Short mmCIF file of C-alpha atoms in Angstrom, two decimals:
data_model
loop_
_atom_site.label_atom_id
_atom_site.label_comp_id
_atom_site.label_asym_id
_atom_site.label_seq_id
_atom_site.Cartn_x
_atom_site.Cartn_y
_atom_site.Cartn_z
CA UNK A 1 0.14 42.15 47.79
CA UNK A 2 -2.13 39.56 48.46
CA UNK A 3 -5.75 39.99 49.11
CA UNK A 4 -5.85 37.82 52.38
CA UNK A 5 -2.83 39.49 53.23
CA UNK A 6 -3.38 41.51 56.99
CA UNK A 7 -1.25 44.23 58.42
CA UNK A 8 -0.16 43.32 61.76
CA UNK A 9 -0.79 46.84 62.79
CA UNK A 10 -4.46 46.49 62.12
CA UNK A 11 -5.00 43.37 64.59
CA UNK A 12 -5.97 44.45 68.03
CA UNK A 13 -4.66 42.93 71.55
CA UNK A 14 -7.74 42.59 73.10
CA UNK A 15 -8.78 39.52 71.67
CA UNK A 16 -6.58 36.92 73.16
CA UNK A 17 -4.99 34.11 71.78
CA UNK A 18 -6.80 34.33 68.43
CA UNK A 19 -5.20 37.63 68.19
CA UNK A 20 -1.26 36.39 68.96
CA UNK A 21 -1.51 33.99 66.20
CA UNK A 22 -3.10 36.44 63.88
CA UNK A 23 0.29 38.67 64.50
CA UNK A 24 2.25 35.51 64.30
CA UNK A 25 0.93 34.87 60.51
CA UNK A 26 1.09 38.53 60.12
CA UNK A 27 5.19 38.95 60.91
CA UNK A 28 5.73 35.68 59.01
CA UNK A 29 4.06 37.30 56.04
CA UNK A 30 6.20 40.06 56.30
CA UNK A 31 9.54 38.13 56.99
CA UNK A 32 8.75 36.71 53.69
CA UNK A 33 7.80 39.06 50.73
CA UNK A 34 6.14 37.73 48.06
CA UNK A 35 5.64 34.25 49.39
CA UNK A 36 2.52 32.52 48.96
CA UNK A 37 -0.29 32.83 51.85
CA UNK A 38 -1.90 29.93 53.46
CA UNK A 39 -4.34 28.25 51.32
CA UNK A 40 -3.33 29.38 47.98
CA UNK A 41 -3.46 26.13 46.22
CA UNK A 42 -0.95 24.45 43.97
CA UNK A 43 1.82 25.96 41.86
CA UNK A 44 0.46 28.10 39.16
CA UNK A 45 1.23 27.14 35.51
CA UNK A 46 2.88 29.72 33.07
CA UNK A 47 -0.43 31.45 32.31
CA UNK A 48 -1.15 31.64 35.69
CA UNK A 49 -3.35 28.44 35.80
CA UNK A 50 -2.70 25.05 38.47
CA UNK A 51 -0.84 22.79 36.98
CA UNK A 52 -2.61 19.46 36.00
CA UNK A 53 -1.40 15.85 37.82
CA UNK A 54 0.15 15.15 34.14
CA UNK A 55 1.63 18.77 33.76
CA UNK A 56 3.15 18.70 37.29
CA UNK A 57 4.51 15.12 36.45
CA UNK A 58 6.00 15.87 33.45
CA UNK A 59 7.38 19.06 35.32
CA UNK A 60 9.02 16.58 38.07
CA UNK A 61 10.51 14.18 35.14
CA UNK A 62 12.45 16.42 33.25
CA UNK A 63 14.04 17.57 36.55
CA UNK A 64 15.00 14.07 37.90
CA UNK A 65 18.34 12.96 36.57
CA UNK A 66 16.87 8.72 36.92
CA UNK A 67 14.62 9.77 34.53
CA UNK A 68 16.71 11.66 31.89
CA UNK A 69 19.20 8.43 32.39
CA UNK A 70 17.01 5.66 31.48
CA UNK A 71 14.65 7.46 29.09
CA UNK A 72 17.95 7.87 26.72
CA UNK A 73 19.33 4.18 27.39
CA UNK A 74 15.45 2.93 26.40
CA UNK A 75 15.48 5.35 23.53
CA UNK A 76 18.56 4.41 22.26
CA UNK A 77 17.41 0.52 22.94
CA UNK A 78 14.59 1.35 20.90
CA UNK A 79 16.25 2.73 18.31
CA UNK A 80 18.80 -0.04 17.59
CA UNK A 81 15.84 -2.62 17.98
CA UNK A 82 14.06 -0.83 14.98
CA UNK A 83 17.01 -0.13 13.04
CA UNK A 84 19.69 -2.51 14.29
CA UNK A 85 22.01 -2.19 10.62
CA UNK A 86 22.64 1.91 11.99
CA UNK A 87 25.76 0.07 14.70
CA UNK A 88 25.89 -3.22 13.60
CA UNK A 89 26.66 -3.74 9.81
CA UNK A 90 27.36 -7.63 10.36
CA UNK A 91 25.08 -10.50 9.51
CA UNK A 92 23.71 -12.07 12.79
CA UNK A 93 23.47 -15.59 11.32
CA UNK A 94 26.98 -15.57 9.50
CA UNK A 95 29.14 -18.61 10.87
CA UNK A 96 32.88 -18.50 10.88
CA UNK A 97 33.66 -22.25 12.53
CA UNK A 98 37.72 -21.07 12.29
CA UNK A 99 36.93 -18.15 14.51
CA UNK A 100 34.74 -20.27 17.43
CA UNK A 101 34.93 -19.16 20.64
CA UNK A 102 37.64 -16.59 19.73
CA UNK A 103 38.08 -13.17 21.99
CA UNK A 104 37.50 -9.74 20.88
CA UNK A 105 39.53 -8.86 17.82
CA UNK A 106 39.74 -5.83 15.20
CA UNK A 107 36.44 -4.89 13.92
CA UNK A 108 34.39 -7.59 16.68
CA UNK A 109 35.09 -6.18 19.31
CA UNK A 110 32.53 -8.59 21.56
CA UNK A 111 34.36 -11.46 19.87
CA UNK A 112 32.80 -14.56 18.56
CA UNK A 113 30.25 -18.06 20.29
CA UNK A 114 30.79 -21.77 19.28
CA UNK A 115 29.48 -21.22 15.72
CA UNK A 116 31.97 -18.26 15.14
CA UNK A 117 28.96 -15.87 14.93
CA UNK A 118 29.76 -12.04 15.82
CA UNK A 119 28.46 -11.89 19.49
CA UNK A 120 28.40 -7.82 19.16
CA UNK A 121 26.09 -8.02 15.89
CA UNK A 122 23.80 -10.86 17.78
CA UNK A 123 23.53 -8.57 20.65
CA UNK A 124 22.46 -5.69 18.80
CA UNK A 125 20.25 -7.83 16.89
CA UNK A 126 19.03 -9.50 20.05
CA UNK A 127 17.46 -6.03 20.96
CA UNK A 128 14.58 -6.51 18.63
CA UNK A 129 13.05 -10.00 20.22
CA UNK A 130 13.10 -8.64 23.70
CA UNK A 131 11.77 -5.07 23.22
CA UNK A 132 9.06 -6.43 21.04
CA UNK A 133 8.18 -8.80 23.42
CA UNK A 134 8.01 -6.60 26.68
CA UNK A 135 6.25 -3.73 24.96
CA UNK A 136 3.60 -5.90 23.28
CA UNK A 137 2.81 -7.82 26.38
CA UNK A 138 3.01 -4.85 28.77
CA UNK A 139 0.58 -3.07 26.11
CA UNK A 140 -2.18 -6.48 25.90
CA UNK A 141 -2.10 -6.98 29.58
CA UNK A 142 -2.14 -3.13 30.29
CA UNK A 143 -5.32 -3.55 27.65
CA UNK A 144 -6.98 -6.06 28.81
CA UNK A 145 -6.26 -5.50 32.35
CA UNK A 146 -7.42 -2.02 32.46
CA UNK A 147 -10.65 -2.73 30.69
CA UNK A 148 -11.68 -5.55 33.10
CA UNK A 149 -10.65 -4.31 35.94
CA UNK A 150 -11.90 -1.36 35.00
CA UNK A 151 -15.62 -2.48 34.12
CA UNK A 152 -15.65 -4.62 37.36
CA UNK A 153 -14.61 -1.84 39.66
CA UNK A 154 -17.47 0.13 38.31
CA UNK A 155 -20.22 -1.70 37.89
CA UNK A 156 -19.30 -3.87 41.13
CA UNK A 157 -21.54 -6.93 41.75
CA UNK A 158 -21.50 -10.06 40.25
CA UNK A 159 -19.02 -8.83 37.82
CA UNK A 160 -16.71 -7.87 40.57
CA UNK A 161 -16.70 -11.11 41.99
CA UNK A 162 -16.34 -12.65 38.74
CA UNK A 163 -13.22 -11.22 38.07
CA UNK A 164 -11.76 -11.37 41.35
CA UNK A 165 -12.26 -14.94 41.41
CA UNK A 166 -10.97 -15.37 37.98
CA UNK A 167 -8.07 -13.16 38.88
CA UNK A 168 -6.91 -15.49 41.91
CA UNK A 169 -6.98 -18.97 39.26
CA UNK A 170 -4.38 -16.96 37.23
CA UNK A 171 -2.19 -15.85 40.16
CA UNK A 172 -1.93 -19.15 41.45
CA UNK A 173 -0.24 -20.45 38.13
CA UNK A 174 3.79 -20.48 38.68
CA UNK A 175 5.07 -17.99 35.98
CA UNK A 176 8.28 -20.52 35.33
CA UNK A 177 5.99 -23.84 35.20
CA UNK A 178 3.25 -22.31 33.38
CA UNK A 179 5.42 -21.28 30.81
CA UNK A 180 6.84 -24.23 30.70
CA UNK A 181 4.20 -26.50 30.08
CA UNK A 182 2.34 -23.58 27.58
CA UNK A 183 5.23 -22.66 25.66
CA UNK A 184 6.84 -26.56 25.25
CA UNK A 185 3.57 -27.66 23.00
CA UNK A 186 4.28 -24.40 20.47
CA UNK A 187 6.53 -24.80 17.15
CA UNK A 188 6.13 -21.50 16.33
CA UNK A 189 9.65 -19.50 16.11
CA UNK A 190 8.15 -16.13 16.22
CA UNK A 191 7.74 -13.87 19.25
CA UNK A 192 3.93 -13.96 19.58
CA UNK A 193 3.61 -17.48 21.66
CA UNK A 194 5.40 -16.12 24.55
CA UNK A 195 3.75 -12.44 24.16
CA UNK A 196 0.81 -14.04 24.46
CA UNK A 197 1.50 -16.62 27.61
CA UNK A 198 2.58 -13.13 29.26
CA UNK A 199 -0.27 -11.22 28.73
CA UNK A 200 -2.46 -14.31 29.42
CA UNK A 201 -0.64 -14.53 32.93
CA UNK A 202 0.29 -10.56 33.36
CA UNK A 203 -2.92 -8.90 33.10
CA UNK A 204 -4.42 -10.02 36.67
CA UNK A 205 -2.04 -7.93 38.40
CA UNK A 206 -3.50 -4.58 36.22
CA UNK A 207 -6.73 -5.88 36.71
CA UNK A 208 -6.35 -5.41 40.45
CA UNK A 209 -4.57 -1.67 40.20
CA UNK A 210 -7.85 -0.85 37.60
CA UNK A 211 -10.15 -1.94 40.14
CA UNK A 212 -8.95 -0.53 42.77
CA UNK A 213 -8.37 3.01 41.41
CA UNK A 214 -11.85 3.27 39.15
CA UNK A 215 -13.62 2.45 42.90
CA UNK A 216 -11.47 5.44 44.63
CA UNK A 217 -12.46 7.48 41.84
CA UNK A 218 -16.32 6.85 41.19
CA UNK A 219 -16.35 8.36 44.83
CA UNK A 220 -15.30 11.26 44.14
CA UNK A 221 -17.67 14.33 44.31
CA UNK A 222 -16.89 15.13 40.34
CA UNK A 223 -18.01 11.83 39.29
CA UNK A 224 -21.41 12.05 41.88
CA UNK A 225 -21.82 15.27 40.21
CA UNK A 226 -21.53 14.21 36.84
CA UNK A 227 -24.13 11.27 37.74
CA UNK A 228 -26.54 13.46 39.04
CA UNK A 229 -26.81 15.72 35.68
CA UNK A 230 -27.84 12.89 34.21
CA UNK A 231 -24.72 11.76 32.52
CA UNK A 232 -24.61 8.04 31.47
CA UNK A 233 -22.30 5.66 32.91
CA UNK A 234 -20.02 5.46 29.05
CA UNK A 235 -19.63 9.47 29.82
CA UNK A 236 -18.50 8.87 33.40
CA UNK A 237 -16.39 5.75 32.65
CA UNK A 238 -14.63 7.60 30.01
CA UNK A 239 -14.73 11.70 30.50
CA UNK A 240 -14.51 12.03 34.32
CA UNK A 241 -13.32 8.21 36.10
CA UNK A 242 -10.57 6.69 33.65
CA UNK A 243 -8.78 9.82 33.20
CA UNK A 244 -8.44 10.07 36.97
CA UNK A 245 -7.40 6.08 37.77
CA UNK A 246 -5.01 5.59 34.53
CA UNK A 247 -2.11 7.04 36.40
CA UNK A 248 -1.31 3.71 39.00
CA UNK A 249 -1.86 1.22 35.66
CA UNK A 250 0.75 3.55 33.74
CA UNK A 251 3.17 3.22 36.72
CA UNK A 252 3.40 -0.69 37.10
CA UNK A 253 2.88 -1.26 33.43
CA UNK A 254 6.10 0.86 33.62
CA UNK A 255 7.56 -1.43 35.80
CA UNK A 256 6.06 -4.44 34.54
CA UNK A 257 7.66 -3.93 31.37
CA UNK A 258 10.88 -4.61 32.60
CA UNK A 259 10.09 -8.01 34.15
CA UNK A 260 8.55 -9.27 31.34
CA UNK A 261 11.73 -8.73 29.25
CA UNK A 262 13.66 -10.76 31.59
CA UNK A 263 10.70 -13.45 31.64
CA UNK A 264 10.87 -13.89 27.89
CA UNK A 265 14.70 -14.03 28.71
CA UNK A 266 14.19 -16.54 31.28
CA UNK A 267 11.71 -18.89 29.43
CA UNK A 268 14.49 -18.68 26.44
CA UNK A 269 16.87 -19.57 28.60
CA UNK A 270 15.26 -22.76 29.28
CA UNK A 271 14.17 -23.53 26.00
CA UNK A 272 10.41 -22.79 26.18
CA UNK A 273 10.78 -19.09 25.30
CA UNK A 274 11.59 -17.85 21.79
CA UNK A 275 13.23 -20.76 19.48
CA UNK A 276 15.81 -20.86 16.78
CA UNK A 277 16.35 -18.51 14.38
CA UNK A 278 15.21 -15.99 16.56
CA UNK A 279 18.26 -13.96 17.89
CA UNK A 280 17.59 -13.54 21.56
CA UNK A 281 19.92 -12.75 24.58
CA UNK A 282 18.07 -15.26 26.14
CA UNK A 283 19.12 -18.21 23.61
CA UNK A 284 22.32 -16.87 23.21
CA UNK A 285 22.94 -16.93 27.00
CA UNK A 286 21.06 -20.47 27.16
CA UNK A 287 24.07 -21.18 24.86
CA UNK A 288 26.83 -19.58 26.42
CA UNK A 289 26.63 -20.85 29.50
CA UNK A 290 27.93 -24.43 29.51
CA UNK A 291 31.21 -22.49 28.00
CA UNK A 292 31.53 -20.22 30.60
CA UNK A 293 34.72 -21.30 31.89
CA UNK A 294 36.62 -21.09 28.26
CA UNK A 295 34.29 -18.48 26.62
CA UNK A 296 33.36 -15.87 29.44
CA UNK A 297 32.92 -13.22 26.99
CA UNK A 298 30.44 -15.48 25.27
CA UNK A 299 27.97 -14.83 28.60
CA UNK A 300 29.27 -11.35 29.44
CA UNK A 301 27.87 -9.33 26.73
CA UNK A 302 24.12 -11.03 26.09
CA UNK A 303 23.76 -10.65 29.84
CA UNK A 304 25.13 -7.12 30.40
CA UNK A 305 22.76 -6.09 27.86
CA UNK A 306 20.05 -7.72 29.41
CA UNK A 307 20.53 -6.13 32.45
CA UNK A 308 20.89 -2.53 31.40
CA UNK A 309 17.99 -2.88 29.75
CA UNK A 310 15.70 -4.53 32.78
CA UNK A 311 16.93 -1.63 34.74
CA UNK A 312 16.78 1.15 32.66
CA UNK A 313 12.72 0.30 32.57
CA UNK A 314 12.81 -0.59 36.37
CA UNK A 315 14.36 2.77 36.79
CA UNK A 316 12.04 4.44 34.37
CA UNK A 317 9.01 3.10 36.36
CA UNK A 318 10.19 4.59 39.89
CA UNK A 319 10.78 8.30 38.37
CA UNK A 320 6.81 7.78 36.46
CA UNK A 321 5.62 6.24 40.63
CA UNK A 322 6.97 9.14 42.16
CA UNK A 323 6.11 11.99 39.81
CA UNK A 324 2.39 10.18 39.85
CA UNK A 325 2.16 9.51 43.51
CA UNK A 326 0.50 12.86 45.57
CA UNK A 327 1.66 11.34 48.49
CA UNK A 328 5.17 11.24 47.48
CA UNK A 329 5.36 15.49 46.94
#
């Protein structure tokens, strides 16, 4: 039995209205045996400890079927983008000009594009460009976001202006047009032009989150604590503020990851993303498209996989928000 736990026996009648809600709490105690009193803090832990924001997360996660969903699609994504030869035993460059544009048939099953090129082998190929693409740029800009933001929301000032200021310049430079105009000057066919244009144009948005969340959490009485032992402002930044304010970045990087596989798709599309040889959906659905009417399946596939894959990380990033978000439990 709980320790705060009262007997409403014990409560007199004398004492007016304080006393009638004392026998209130007292019969709802006893209408529940076993339950929790008022005030007794979060859920315990298996050894009897509160659960951490991370521990009670990861406790919501595994519970939410969104979760479980897209965590095994980007798994298995992940997979076939590292090892791509474990479904796919074709060649992704092998041309078969007597089989252009012909449907599915036995053994390719997604059937062939204009160049009579397996379109199931250059999907699964097509797997590697795009996830290497959104999680290096998600990681740079959650990098480089994180640690300016993070460094002006602290130290506030001029530095805080700084980037704010610097942070509106990037914002107002149209994603599409940008890319255009960056991307259309580089020769390069690997994946690290347009990684880099996204970071360069992705981590303002971080910035902001960082910002914002290192000033809630430098206010906290912890942190003034921690200050007023004496403890330096690399201890602070590190041991008691970025633990606390890395939670919102993690949640739109998340997201963020998502969109910037369909940018990279996008700016391939239109011929200023990644270049041939690189297998891409993108390309391949840059080159599908003026076949539509003949080839549909040509179009189908590229983009199917494209958008499983923008949603599965979409998805991914609301189960992280609301297992993160206090205000959402």
């Amino acid at each position: 039995m709980p320790e705060s736990y009262v007997p409403k026996e014990a409560i007199g009648h004398g004492d007016g209205g304080s006393a009638a809600l004392a026998i209130g709490e007292a019969e709802s105690l006893e209408r529940r045996p076993g339950a929790a009193p008022p005030g007794a803090g979060p859920p315990a832990g298996p050894l009897g400890k509160p659960r951490s924001l991370w521990s009670d997360a990861w406790h919501d996660l595994r519970r939410n079927p969104v979760f479980v969903l897209s965590a095994l699609v980007i798994v298995f994504l992940v997979v076939i983008a590292i090892w791509p030869q474990l479904i796919a035993t074709g060649n992704p460059y092998r041309a078969d000009l007597a089989k252009a544009q012909q449907g599915s048939q036995p053994g390719h099953p997604f059937g062939f594009d204009t160049q009579g090129r397996d379109v199931y082998t250059r999907v699964v190929y097509g797997a590697r460009a795009s996830i290497t693409v959104g999680v290096c740029a998600t990681a740079g800009a959650a990098l480089l976001g994180s640690l300016l933001g993070g460094l002006a929301g602290f130290f506030g000032s001029w530095s805080d202006t700084l980037l704010s200021r610097l942070a509106d310049i990037f914002f107002g430079i149209p994603v599409i047009l940008g890319g255009l105009v960056f991307l259309s000057v580089v020769t390069s066919t690997t994946v690290w032009p347009v990684v880099g244009f996204i970071v360069l144009l992705g981590w303002p948005q971080i910035s902001r989150i960082a910002r914002g969340s290192v000033v809630t959490a430098k206010q906290n009485d912890y942190v003034q604590a921690a200050r007023a032992l004496g403890a330096g402002n690399g201890r602070m930044l590190l041991r008691h503020i970025a633990p606390n304010a890395v939670a919102p970045v993690i949640v739109v990087a998340t997201i963020a990851l998502g969109t910037y596989i369909a940018l990279e798709a996008t700016l391939s599309y239109l011929g200023a993303g990644l270049k041939p040889p690189t297998v891409s959906w993108g390309i391949d659905i840059s080159t599908a498209s003026t076949y539509i009417r003949s080839a549909p399946h040509m179009l189908l596939w590229p983009a199917g996989a494209l958008s499983i894959t923008v949603l599965a990380f979409i998805m991914l990033g609301d189960a992280v928000r609301d297992a993160l978000d206090p205000k959402l439990r």
